[in-house]
PDB file of C-alpha atoms in Angstrom:
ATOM      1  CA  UNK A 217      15.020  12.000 -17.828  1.00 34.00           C
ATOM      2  CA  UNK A 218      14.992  14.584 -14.789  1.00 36.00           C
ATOM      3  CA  UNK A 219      18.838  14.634 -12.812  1.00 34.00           C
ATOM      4  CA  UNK A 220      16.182  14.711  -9.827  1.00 36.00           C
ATOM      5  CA  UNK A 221      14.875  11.000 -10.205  1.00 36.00           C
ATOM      6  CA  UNK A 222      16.791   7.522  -9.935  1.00 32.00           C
ATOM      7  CA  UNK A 223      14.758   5.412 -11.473  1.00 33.00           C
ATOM      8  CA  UNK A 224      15.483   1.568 -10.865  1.00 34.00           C
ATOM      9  CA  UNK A 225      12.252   0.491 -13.594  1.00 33.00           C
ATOM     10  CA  UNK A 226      14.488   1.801 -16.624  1.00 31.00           C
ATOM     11  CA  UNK A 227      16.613  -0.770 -16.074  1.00 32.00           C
ATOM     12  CA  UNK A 228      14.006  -3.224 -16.819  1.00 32.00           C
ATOM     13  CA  UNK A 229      13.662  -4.939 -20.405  1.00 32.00           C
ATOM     14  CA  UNK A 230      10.841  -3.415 -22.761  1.00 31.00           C
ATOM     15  CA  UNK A 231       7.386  -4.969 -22.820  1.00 30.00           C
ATOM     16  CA  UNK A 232       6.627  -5.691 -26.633  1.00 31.00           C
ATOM     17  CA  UNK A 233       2.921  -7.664 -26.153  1.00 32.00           C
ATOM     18  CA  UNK A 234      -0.412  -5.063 -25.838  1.00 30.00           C
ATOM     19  CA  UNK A 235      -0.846  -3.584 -22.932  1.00 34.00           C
ATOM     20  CA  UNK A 236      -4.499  -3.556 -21.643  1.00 34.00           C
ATOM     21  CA  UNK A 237      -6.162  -1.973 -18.881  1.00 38.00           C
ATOM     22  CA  UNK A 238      -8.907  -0.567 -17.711  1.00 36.00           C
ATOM     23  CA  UNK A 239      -9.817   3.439 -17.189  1.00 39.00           C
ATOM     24  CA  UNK A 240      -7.294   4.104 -14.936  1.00 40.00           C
ATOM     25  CA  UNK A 241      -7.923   6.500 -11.565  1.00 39.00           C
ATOM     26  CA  UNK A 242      -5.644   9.259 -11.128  1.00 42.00           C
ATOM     27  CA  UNK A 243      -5.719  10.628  -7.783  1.00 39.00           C
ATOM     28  CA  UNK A 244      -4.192  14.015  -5.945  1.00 40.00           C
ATOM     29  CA  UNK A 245      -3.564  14.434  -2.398  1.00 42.00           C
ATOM     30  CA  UNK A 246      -6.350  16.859  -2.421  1.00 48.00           C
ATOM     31  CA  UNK A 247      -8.785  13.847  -2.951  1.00 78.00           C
ATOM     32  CA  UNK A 248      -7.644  11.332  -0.418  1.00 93.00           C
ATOM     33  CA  UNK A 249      -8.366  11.595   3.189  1.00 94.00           C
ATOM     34  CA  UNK A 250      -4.967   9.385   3.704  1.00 98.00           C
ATOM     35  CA  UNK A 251      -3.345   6.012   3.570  1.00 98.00           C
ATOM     36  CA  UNK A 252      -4.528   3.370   6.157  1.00 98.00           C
ATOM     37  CA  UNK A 253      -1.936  -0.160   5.641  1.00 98.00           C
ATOM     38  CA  UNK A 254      -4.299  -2.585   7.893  1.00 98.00           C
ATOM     39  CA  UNK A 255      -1.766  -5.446   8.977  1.00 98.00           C
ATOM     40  CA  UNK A 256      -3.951  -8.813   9.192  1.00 98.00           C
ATOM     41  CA  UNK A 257      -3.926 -12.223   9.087  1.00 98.00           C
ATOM     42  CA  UNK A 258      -6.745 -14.947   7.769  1.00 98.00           C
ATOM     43  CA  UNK A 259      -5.485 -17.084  10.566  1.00 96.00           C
ATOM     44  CA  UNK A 260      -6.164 -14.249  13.654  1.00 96.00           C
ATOM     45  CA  UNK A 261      -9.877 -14.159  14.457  1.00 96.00           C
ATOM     46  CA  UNK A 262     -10.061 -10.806  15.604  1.00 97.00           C
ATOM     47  CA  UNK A 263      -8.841  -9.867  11.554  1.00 98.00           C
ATOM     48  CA  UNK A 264     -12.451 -10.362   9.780  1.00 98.00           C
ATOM     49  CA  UNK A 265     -14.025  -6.772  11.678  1.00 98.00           C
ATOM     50  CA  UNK A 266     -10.607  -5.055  10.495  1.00 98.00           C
ATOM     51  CA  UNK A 267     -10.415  -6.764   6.848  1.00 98.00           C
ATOM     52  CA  UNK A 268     -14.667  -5.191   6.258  1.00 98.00           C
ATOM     53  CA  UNK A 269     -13.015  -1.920   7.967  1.00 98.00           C
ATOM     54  CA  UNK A 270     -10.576  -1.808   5.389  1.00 98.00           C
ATOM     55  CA  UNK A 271     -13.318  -2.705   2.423  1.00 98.00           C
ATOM     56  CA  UNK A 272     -15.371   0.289   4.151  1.00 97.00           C
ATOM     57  CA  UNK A 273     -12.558   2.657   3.681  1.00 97.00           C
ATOM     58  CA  UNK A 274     -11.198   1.769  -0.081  1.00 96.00           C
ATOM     59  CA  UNK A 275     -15.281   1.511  -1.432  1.00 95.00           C
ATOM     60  CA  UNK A 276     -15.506   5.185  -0.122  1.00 94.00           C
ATOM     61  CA  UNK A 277     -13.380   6.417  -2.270  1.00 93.00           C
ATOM     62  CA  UNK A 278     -11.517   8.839   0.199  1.00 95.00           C
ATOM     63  CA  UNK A 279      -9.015   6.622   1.560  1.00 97.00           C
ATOM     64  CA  UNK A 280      -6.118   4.293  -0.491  1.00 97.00           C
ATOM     65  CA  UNK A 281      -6.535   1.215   1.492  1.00 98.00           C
ATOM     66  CA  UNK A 282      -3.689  -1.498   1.481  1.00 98.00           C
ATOM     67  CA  UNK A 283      -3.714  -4.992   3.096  1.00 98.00           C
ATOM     68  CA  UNK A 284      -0.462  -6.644   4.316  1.00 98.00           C
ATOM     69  CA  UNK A 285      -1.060 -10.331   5.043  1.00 98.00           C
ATOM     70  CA  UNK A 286       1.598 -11.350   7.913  1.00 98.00           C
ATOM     71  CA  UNK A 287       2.864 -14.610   8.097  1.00 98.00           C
ATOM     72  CA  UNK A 288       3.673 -14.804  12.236  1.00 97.00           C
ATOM     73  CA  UNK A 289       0.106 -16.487  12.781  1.00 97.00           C
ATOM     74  CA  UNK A 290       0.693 -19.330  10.198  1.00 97.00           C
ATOM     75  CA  UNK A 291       1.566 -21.997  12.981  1.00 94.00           C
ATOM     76  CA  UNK A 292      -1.548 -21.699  13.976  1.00 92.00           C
ATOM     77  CA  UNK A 293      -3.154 -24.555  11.404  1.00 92.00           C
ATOM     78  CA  UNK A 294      -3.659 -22.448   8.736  1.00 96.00           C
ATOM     79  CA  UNK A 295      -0.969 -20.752   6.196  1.00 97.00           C
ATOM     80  CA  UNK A 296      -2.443 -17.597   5.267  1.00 98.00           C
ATOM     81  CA  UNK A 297      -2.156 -17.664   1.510  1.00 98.00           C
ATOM     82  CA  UNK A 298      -1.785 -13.943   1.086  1.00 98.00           C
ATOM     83  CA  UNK A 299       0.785 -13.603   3.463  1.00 98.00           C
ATOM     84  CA  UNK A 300       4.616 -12.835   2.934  1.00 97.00           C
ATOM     85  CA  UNK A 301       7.605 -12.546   5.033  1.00 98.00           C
ATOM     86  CA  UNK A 302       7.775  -9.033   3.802  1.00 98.00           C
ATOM     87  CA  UNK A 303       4.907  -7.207   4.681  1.00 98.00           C
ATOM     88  CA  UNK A 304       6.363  -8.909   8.321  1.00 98.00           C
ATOM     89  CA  UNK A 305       8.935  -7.278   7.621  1.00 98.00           C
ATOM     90  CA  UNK A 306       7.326  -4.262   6.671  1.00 98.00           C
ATOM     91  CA  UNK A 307       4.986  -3.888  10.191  1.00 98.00           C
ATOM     92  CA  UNK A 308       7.989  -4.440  12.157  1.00 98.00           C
ATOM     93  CA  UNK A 309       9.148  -1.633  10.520  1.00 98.00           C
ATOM     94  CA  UNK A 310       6.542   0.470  11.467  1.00 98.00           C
ATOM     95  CA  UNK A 311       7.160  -0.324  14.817  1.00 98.00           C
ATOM     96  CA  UNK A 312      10.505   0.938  14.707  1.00 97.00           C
ATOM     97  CA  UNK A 313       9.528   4.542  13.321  1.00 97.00           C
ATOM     98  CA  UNK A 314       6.960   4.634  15.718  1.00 97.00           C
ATOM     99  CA  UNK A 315       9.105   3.338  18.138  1.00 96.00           C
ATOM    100  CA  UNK A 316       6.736   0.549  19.383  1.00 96.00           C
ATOM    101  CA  UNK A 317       8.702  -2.154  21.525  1.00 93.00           C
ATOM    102  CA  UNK A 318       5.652  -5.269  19.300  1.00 95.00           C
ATOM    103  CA  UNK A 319       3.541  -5.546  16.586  1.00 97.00           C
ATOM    104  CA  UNK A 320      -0.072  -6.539  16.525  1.00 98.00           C
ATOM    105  CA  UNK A 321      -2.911  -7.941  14.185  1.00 98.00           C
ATOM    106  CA  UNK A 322      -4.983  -6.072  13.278  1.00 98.00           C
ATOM    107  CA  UNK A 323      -3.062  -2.804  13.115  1.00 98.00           C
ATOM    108  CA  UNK A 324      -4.165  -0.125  11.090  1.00 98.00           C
ATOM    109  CA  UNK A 325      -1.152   2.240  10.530  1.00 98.00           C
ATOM    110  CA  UNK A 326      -2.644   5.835   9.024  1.00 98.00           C
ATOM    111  CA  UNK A 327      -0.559   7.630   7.005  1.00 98.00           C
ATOM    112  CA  UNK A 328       2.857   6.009   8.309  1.00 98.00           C
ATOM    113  CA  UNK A 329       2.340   7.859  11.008  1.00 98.00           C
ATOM    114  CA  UNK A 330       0.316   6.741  13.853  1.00 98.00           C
ATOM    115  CA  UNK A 331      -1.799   3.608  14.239  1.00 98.00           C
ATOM    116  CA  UNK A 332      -5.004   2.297  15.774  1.00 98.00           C
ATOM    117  CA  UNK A 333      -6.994  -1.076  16.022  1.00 98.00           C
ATOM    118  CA  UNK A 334      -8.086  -1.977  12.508  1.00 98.00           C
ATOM    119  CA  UNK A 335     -11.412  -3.106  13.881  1.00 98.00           C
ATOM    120  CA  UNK A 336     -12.069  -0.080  15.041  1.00 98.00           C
ATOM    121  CA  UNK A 337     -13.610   1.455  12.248  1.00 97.00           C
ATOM    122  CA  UNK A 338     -14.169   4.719  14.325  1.00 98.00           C
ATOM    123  CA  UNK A 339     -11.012   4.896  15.848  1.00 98.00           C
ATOM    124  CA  UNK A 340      -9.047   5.011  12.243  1.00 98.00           C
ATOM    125  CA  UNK A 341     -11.571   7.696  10.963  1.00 97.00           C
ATOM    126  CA  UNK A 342     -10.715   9.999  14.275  1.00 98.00           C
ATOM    127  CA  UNK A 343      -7.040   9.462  13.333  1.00 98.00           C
ATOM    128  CA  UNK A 344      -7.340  10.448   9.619  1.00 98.00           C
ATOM    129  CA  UNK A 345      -8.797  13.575  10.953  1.00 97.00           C
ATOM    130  CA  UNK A 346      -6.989  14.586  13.509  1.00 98.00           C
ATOM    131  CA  UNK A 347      -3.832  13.871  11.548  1.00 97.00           C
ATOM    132  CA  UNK A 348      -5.721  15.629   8.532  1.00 95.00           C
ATOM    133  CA  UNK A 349      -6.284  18.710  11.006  1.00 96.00           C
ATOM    134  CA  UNK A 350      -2.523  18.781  12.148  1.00 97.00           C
ATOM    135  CA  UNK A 351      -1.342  19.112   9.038  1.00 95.00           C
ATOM    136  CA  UNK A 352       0.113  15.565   8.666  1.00 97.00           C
ATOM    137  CA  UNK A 353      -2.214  14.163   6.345  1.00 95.00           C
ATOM    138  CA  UNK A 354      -1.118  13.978   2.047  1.00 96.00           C
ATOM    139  CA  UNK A 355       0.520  17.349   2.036  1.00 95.00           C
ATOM    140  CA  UNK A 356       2.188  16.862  -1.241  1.00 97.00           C
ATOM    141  CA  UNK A 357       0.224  15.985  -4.820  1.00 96.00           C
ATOM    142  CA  UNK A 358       1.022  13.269  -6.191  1.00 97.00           C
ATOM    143  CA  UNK A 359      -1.174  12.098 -10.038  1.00 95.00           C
ATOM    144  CA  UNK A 360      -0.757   9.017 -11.747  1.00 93.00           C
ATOM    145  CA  UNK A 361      -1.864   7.729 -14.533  1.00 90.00           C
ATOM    146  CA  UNK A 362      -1.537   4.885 -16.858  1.00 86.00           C
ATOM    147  CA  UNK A 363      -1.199   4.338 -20.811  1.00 85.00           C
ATOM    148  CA  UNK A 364      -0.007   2.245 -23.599  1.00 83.00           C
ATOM    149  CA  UNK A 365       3.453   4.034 -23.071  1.00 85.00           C
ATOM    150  CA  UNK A 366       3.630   3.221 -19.208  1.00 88.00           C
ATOM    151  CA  UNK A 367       2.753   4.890 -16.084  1.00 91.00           C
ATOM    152  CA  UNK A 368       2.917   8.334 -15.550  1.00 94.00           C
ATOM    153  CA  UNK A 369       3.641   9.788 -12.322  1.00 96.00           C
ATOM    154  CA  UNK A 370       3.828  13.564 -11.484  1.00 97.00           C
ATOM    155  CA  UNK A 371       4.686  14.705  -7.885  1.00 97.00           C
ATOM    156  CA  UNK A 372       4.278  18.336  -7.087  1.00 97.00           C
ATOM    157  CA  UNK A 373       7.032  20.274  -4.942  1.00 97.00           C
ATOM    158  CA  UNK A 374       7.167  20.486  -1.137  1.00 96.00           C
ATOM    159  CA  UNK A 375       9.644  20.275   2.109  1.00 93.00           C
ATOM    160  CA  UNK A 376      12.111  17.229   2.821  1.00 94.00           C
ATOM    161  CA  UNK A 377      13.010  14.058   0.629  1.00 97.00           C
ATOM    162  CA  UNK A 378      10.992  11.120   0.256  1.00 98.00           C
ATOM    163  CA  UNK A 379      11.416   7.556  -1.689  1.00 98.00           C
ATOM    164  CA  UNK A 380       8.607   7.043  -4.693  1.00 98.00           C
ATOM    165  CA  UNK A 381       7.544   3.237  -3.928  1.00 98.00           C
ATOM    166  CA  UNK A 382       4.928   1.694  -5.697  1.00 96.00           C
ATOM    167  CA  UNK A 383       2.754  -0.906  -4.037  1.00 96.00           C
ATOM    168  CA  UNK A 384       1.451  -3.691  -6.240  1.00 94.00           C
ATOM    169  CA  UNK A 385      -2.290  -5.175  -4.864  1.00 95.00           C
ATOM    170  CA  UNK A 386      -4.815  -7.418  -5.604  1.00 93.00           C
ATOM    171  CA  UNK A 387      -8.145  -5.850  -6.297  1.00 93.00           C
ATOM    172  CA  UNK A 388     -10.419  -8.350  -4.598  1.00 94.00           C
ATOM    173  CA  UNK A 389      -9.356 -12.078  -3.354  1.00 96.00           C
ATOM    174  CA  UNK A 390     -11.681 -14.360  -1.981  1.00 97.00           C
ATOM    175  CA  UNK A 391     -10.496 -17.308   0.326  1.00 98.00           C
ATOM    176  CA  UNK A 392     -12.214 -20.106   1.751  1.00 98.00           C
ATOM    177  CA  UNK A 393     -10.901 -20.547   5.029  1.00 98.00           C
ATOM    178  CA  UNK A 394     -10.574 -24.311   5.672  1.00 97.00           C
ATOM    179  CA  UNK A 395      -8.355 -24.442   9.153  1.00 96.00           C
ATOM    180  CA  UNK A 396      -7.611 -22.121  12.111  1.00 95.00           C
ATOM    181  CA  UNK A 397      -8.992 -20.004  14.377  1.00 95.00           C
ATOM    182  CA  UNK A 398     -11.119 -18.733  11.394  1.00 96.00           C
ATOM    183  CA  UNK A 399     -12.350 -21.831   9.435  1.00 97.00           C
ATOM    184  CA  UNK A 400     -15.580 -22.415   7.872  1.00 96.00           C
ATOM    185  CA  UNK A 401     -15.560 -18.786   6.744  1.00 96.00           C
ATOM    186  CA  UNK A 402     -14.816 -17.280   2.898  1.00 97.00           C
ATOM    187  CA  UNK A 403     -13.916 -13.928   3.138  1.00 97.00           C
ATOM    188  CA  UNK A 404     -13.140 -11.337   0.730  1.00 97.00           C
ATOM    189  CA  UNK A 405      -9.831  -9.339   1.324  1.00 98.00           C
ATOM    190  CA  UNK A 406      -9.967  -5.976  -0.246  1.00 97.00           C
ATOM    191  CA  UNK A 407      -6.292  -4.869  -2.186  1.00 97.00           C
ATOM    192  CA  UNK A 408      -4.187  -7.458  -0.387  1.00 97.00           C
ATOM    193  CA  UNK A 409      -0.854  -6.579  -1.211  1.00 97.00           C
ATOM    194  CA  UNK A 410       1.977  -8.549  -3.702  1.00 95.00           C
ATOM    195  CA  UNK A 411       5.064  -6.107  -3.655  1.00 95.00           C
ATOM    196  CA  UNK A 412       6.496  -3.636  -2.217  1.00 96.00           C
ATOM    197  CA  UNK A 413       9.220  -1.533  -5.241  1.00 95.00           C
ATOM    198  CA  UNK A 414      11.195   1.535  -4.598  1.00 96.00           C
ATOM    199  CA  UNK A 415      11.309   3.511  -7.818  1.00 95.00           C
ATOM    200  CA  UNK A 416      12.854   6.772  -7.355  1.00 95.00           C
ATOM    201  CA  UNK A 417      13.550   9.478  -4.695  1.00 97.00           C
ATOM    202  CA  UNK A 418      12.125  12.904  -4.419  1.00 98.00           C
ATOM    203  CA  UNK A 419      14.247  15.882  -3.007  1.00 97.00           C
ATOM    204  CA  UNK A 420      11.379  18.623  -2.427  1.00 97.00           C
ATOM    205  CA  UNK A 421      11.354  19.198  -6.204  1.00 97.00           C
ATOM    206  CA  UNK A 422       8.479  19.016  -9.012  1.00 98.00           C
ATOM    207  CA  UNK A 423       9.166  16.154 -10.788  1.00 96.00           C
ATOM    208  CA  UNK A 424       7.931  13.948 -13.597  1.00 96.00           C
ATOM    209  CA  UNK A 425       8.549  10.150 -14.080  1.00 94.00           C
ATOM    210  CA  UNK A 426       7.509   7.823 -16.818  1.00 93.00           C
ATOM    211  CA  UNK A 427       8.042   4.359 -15.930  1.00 92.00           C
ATOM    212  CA  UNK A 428       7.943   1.440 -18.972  1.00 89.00           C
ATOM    213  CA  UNK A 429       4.774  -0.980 -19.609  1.00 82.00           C
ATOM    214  CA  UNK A 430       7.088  -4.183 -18.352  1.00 81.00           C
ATOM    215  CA  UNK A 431       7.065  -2.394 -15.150  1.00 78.00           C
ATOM    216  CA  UNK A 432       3.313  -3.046 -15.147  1.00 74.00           C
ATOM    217  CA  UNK A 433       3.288  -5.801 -16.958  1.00 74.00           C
ATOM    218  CA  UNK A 434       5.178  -8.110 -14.915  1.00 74.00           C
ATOM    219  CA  UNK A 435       2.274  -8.464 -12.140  1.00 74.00           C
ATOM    220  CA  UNK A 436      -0.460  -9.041 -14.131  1.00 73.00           C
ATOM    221  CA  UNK A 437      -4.381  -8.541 -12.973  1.00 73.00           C
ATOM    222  CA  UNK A 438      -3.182  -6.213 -10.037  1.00 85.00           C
ATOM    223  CA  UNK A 439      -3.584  -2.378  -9.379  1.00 90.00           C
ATOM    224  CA  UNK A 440      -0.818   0.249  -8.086  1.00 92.00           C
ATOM    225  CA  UNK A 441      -0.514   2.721  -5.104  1.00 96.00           C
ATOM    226  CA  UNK A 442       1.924   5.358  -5.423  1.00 97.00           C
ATOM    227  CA  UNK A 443       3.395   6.242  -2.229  1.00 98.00           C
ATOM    228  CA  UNK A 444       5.610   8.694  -1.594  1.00 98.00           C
ATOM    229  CA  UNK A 445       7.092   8.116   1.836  1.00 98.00           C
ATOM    230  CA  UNK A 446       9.896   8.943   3.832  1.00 98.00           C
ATOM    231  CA  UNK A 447      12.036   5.926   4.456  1.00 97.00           C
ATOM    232  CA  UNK A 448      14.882   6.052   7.407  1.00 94.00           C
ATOM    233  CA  UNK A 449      18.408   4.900   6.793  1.00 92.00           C
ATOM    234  CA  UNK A 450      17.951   1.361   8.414  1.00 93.00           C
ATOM    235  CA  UNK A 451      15.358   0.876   5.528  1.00 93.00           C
ATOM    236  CA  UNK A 452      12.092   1.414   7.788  1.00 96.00           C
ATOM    237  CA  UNK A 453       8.504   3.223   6.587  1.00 98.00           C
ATOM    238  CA  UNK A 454       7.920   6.090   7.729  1.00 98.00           C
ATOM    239  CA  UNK A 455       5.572   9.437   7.043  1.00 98.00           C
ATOM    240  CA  UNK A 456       3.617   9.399   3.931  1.00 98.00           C
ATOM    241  CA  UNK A 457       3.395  12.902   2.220  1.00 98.00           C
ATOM    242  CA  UNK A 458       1.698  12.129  -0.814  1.00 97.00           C
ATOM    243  CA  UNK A 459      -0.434   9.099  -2.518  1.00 98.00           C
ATOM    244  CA  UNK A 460      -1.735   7.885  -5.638  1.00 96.00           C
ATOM    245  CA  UNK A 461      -4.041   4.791  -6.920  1.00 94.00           C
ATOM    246  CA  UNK A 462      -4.234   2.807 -10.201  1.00 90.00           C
ATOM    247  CA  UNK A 463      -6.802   0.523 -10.098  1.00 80.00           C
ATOM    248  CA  UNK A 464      -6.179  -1.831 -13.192  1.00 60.00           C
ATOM    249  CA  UNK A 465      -8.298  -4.945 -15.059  1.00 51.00           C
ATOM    250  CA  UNK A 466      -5.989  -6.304 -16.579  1.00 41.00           C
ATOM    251  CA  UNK A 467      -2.004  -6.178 -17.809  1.00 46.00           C
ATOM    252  CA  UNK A 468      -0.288  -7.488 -20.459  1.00 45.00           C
TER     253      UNK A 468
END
């Protein structure tokens, strides 16, 4: 185990049932035009647009697409069922890095960095590249890759320090909307977002992790982004220098 990596997951207790999964994807900064984290709601009917945005974006290919599911609009007759107190948590973090006084649905935040309207399917492709042509898109490569032994992650060397957080997701989730501003509709939500787990931290270094099967295996019939991302000192999201996806069948 590398000096240069703290990894929390080795703490956890070894997975002894098969492991199954499906052809993994390993990706490289190289082949991602970014990160876009669309903050939505199925209770805000001004979401839907952003939520087929979003689809758009992770069915291309080019862009690791993530979907937080906020649970301010709940009051509003109907509890979204995706939605945590964390990924909340998580926007209003964003806000602070980006030093926004509120927080808005939907918000699509590009690679921690900036943000646009996550309807606005045109807007979030001019900020991918612009921030692409400044420099500030996945600067650092970042592979992952997933077998009977665990999941592999490799992150090439670069400038700063950054946390390794992996993002657990369901693939595809469709919900019959019964109540709210948005009732009467069944939408599909595209890698809506379970957990949020800090892993390791990166100090500008090469590096190699291997992380254990129970890891994996404790969300079962989800996939995995790799971020690596700086994170401030109050805890808060910030720039994301390199990303990875897993898209995974089926665990344990």
């Amino acid at each position: 185990m590398t000096s240069r990596a703290f990894i929390l997951a080795l703490a956890l207790p070894a997975f002894t049932g098969m492991f199954v999964v499906a052809q993994p994807i390993a990706a490289i900064a190289g082949n991602l035009r970014g990160v876009v984290e669309l903050f939505t709601s199925q209770g805000c009917s001004s979401c839907p647009p952003a939520d087929a945005e979003l689809a758009r974006l992770i069915e291309s290919g080019e862009v690791l697409g993530l979907s937080y599911h906020v649970d301010y609009w709940n009051y509003l007759g109907w509890a979204d069922t995706l939605s945590n107190a964390a990924s909340t948590e998580r926007q209003y973090g964003y806000a602070h890095s980006l030093k926004r006084k509120n927080v808005y649905t939907p918000q699509a935040v590009v690679n921690g960095r900036d943000h646009a309207n996550g309807a606005d399917g045109a807007a979030v492709d001019a900020l991918l590249s612009k921030l692409s042509a400044a420099g500030e898109g996945l600067t650092v490569g970042v592979e992952a890759s997933l077998d009977d032994n665990g999941l592999n992650i490799s992150i090439d060397d670069g400038q700063g320090e950054a946390s390794i957080v992996i993002v657990y997701f369901n693939e595809a989730t469709t919900v019959d909307i019964k109540k709210g501003e948005n009732a009467g509709h069944k939408i599909t939500y595209k890698h809506s977002v379970r957990e949020v787990q800090t892993v390791g931290m990166w100090d500008g270094d090469a590096i190699s992790l291997k992380l254990p099967p129970s890891l994996l295996s404790a969300h079962p019939g989800v996939g995995c982004a790799i971020l690596l991302q700086v994170v401030g000192k109050d805890g808060a999201p910030g720039r994301i220098l390199g990303a990875a996806i897993i898209e995974a069948s089926e665990y344990g």
